[in-house]
Coordinates of C-alpha atoms in Angstrom, one line a residue:
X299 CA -31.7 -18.8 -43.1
X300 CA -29.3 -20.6 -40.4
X301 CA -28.3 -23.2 -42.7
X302 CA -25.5 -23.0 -45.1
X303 CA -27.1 -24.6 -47.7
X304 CA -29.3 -21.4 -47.7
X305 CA -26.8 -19.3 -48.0
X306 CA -24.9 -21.5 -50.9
X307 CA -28.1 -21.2 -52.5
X308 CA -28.5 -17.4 -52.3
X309 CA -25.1 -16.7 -53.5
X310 CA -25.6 -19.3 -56.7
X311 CA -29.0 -17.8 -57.8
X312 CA -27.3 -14.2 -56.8
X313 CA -24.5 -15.5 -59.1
X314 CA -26.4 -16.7 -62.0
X315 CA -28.8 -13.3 -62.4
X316 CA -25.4 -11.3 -62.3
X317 CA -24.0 -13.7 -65.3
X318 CA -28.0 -13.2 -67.2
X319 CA -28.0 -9.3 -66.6
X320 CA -24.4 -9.3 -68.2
X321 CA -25.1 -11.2 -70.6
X322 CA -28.8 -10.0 -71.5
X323 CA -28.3 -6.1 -71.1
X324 CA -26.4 -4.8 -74.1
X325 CA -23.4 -2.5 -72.2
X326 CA -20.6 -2.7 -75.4
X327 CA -17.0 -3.7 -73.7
X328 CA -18.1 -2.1 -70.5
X329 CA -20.1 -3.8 -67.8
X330 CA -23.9 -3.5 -67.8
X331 CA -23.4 -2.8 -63.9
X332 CA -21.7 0.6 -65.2
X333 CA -23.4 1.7 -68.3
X334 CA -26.8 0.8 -66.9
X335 CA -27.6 1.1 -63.5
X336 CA -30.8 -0.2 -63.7
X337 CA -29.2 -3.3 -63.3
X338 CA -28.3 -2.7 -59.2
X339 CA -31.7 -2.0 -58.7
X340 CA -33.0 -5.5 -60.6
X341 CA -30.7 -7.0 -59.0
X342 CA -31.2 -5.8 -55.8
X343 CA -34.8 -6.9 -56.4
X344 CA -34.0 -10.5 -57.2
X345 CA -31.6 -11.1 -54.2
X346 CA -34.6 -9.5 -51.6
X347 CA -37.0 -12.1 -53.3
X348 CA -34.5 -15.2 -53.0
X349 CA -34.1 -14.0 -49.4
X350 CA -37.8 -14.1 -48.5
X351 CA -38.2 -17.5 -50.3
X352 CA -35.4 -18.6 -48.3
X353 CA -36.7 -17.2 -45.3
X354 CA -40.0 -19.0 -46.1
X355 CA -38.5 -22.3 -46.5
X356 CA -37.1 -22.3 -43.1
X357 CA -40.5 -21.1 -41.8
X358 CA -42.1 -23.8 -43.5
X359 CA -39.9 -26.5 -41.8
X360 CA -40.2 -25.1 -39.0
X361 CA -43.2 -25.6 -38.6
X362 CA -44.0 -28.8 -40.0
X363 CA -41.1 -30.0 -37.0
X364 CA -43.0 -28.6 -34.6
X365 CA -45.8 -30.3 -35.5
X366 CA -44.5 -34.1 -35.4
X367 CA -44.9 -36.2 -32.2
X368 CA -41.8 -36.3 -30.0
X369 CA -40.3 -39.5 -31.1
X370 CA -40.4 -38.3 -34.7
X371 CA -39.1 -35.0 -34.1
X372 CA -36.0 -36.6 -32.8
X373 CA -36.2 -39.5 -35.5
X374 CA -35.6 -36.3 -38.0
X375 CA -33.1 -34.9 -36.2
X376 CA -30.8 -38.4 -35.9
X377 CA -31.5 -38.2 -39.5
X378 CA -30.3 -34.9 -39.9
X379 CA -26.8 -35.6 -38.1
X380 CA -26.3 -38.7 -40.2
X381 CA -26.7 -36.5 -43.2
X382 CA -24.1 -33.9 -42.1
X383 CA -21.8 -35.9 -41.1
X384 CA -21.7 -37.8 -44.1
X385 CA -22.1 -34.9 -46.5
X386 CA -18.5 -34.5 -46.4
X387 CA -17.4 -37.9 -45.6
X388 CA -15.6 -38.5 -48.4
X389 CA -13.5 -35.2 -48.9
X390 CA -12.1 -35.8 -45.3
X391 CA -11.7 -39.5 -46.2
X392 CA -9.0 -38.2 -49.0
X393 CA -7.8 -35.5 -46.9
X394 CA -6.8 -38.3 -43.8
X395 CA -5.0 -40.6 -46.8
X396 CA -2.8 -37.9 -48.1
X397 CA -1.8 -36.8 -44.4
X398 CA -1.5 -41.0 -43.4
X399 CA -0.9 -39.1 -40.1
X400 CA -2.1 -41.2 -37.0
X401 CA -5.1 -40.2 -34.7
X402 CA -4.1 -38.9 -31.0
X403 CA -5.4 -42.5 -29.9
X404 CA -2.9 -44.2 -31.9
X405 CA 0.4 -41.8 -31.4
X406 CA 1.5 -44.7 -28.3
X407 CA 2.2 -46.8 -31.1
X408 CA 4.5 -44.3 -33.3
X409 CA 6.5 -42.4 -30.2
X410 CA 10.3 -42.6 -30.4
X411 CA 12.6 -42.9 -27.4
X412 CA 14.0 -39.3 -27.5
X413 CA 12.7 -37.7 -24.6
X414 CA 14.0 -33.9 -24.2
X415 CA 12.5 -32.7 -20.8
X416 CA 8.7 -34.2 -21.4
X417 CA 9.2 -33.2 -25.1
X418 CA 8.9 -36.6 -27.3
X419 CA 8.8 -37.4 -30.9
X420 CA 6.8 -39.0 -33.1
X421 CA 7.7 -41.1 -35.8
X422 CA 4.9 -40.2 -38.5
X423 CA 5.3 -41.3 -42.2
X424 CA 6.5 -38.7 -45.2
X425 CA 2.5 -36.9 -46.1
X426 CA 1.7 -39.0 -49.2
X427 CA 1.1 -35.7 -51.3
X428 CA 4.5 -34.5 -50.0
X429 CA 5.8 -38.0 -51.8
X430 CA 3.9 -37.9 -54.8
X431 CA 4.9 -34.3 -55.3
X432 CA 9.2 -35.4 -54.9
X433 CA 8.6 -38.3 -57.2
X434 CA 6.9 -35.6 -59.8
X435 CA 9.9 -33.5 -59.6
X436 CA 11.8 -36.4 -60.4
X437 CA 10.4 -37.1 -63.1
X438 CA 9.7 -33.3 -64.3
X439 CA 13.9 -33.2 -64.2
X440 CA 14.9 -36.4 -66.2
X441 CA 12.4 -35.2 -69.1
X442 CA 14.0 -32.1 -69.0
X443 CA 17.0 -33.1 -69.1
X444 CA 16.5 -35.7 -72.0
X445 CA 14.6 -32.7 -73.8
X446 CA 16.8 -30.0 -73.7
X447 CA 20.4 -31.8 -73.2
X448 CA 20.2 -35.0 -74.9
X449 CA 18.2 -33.8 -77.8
X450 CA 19.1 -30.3 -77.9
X451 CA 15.9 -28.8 -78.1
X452 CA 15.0 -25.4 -78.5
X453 CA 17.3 -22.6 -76.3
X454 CA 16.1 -20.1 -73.6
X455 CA 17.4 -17.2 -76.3
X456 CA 15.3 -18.6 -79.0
X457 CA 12.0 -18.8 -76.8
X458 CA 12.9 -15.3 -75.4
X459 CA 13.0 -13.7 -79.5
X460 CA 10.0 -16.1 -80.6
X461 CA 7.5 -14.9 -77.2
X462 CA 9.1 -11.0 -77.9
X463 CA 7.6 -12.0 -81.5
X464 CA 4.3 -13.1 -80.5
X465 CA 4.2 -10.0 -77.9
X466 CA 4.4 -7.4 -80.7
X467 CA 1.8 -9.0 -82.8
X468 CA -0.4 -9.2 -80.0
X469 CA 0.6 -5.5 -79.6
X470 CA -0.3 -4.2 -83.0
X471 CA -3.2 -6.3 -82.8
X472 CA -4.5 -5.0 -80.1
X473 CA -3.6 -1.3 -80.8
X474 CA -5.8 -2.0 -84.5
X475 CA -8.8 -2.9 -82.6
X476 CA -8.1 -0.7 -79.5
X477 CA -9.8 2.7 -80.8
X478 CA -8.7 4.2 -77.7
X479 CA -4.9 3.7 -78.4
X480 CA -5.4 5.4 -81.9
X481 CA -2.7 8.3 -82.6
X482 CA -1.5 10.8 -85.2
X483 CA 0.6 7.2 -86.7
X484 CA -1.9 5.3 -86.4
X485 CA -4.8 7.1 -87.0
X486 CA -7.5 5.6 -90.2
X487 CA -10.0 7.0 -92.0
X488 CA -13.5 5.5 -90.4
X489 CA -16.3 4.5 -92.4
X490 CA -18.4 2.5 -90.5
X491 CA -22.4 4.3 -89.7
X492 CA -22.0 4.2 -86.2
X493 CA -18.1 5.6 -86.2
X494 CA -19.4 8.3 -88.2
X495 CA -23.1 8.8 -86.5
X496 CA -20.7 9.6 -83.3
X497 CA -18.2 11.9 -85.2
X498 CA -21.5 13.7 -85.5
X499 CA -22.7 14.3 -82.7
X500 CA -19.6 15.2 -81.2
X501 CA -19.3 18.2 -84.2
X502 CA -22.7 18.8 -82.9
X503 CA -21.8 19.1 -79.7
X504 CA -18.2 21.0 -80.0
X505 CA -17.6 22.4 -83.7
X506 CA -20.7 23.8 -85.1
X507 CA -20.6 27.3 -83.1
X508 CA -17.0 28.4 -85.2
X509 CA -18.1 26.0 -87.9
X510 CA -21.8 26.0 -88.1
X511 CA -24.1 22.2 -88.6
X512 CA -23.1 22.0 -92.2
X513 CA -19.5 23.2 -92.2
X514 CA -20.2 26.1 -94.6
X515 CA -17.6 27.8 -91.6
X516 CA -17.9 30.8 -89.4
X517 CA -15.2 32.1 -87.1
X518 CA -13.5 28.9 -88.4
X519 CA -12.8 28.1 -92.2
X520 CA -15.3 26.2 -94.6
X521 CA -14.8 22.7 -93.9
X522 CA -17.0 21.5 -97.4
X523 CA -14.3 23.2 -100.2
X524 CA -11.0 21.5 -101.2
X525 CA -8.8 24.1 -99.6
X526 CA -7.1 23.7 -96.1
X527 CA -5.4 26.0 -94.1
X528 CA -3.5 23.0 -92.6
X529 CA -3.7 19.9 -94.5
X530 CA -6.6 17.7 -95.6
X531 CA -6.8 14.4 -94.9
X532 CA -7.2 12.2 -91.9
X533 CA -4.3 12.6 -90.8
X534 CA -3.8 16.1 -90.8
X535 CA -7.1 16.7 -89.5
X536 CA -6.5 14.6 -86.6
X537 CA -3.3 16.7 -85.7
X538 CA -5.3 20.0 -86.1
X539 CA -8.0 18.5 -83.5
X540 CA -5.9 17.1 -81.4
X541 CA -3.4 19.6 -81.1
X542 CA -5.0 23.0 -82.3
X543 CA -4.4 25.1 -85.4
X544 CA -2.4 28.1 -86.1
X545 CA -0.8 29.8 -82.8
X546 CA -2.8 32.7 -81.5
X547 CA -6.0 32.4 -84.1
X548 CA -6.5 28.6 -84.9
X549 CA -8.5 26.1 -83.1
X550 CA -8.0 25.7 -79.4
X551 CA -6.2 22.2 -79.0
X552 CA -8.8 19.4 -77.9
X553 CA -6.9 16.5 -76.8
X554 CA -7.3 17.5 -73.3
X555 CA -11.4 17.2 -73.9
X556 CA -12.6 14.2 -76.2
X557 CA -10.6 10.7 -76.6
X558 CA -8.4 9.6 -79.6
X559 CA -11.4 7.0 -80.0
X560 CA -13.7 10.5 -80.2
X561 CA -11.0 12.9 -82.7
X562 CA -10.7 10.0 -85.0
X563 CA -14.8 9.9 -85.5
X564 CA -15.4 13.9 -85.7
X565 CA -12.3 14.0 -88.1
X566 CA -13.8 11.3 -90.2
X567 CA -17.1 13.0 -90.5
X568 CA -15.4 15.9 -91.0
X569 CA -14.4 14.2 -94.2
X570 CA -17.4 13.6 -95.5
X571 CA -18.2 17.1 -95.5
X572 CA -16.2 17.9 -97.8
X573 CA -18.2 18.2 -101.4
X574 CA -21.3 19.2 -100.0
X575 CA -23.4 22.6 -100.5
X576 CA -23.9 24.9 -97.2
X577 CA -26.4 27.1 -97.1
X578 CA -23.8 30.3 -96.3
X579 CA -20.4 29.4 -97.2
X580 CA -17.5 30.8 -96.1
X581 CA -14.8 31.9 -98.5
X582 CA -11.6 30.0 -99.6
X583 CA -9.1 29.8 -97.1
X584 CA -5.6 27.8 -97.5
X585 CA -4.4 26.2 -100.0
X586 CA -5.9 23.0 -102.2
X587 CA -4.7 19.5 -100.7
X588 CA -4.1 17.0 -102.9
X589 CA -3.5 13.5 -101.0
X590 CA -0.1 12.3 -101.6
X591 CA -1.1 8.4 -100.4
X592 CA -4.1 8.8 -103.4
X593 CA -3.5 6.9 -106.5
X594 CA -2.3 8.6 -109.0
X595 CA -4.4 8.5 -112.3
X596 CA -2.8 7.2 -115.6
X597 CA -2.3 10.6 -117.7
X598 CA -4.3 10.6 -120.7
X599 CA -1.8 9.0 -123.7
X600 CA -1.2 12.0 -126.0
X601 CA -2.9 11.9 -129.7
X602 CA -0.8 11.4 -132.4
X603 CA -1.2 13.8 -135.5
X604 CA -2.3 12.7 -138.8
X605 CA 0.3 12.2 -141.1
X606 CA 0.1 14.5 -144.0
X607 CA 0.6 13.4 -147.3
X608 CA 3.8 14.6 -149.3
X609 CA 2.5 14.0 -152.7
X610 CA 0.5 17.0 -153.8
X611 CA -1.9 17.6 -156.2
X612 CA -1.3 18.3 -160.2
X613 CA -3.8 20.8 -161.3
X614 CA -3.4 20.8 -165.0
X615 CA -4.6 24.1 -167.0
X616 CA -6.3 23.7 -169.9

């Protein structure tokens, strides 16, 4: 491959697989170049096979040069250095008009008198982009000017306070769908399959040897009954996972070991524990939680007694 063209077209078809194996390979927010690396090795593949091809090409014309007469092998390669020189003809056409700086051929014409011991100086014209770039200034200034002095638009305090605006919005927003970011404040009951499929298996994978598979508890409490040594609720759950229960015989802190993203799951599905039947619960411990945020229920209006009569009944002896 000696030509650049090869080499353009390696990195463009190198280029394009990259964009199809992102695109194609399903890698979540992460790249598929992390989360699968399978990829490096297709990849890899691909760019060995454009190679050979590439290599093959130039074989190829090589030897079909070889095998024209000599006047036609050098009609092909006057055609050749027409074609490269003109290939670019026209960028260096544009890039001559914005310098309108004169060849060495013609700098006789454009020398000035000042002579400083050999040294001379040449009168070249202002670059043309150099021009066009003052006049835009110009121009840039009196609209300013009109704008913000003539018809008082809005003030550098007021576009400070309305981007600081737009900032914490694009904050919050980003901290709602950011599951990474999530916090003790912040922190939402999940109910999505997959949130709580993952909750799962990381209970699986961390809980179930003080808690056993269906929460009926072991070393620790019964996750399934209404009562709560620390609180119920997300929340509160959260805190207890995240930062461990009761000094000296609670739960070892775990925020050191699985992501906010992770304790918000396992303390979702931990939720949805709670009303089932294990096989060997353990006994009550704590207190019943009652959510404060729940809605309250309208109490039951009381029943108003039947009014009793105050005439009473004449018996009459006979």
């Amino acid at each position: 491959m000696r030509s650049t063209a090869s080499y353009l077209r390696v990195l463009a078809f190198l280029g394009i697989a990259y964009i199809l194996l992102e695109v194609t390979v399903e890698s979540g927010e992460q790249s598929a170049f992390i989360t699968q690396p399978l990829t490096w090795l297709v990849l890899g593949m691909f760019l060995l096979f454009v190679i050979a091809l590439e290599i093959s090409i130039e074989a190829l014309r090589s030897v079909l040069f070889r095998s024209l007469k000599s006047d036609a092998q050098e009609r092909y390669l006057l055609a050749k250095k027409a074609r490269k020189e003109n290939q670019f003809k026209w960028f260096w056409d544009i890039y001559l008009k914005l310098l309108d700086s004169k060849p060495v051929e013609e700098e006789e014409e454009i020398i000035l008198d000042h002579n400083y011991d050999g040294i001379k100086e040449l009168d070249n014209n202002l670059p043309p982009w150099w021009v066009y770039g003052f006049y835009a200034t110009i121009l840039f200034g009196v609209v300013y000017l009109a704008r913000f002095h003539v018809f008082n638009d809005y003030t550098q305090a007021e576009e400070y306070e309305t981007e600081v605006a737009e900032a914490k919005i694009a904050i919050e927003e980003y901290k709602r769908t950011a599951k990474d970011l999530v916090d003790i404040n912040t922190v939402t009951l999940l109910t999505e399959a997959s949130d709580i499929s993952a909750g799962k298996a990381v209970f699986t994978t961390n809980c179930v040897a003080c808690h056993k598979a269906d929460g009926g508890g072991g070393i620790g409490p019964n996750l399934t009954d209404e009562y709560w040594i620390l609180g119920g609720g997300i929340k509160n759950i959260f805190r207890t996972i995240s930062e461990g229960g009761r000094d000296g015989k609670g739960m070892v802190a775990w925020k050191q070991t699985l992501k906010p993203a992770e304790m918000a799951q396992v303390a979702s599905y931990v939720i949805t524990l709670g009303g089932t039947t294990p096989l060997e619960p353990k006994e009550a411990q704590g207190e019943i939680w009652v959510d404060p945020d729940a809605s309250k229920e309208e109490a039951p209006k009381e029943e108003i007694p039947e009014t009793v009569s105050d005439s009473t009944a004449v018996v009459v002896n006979e």
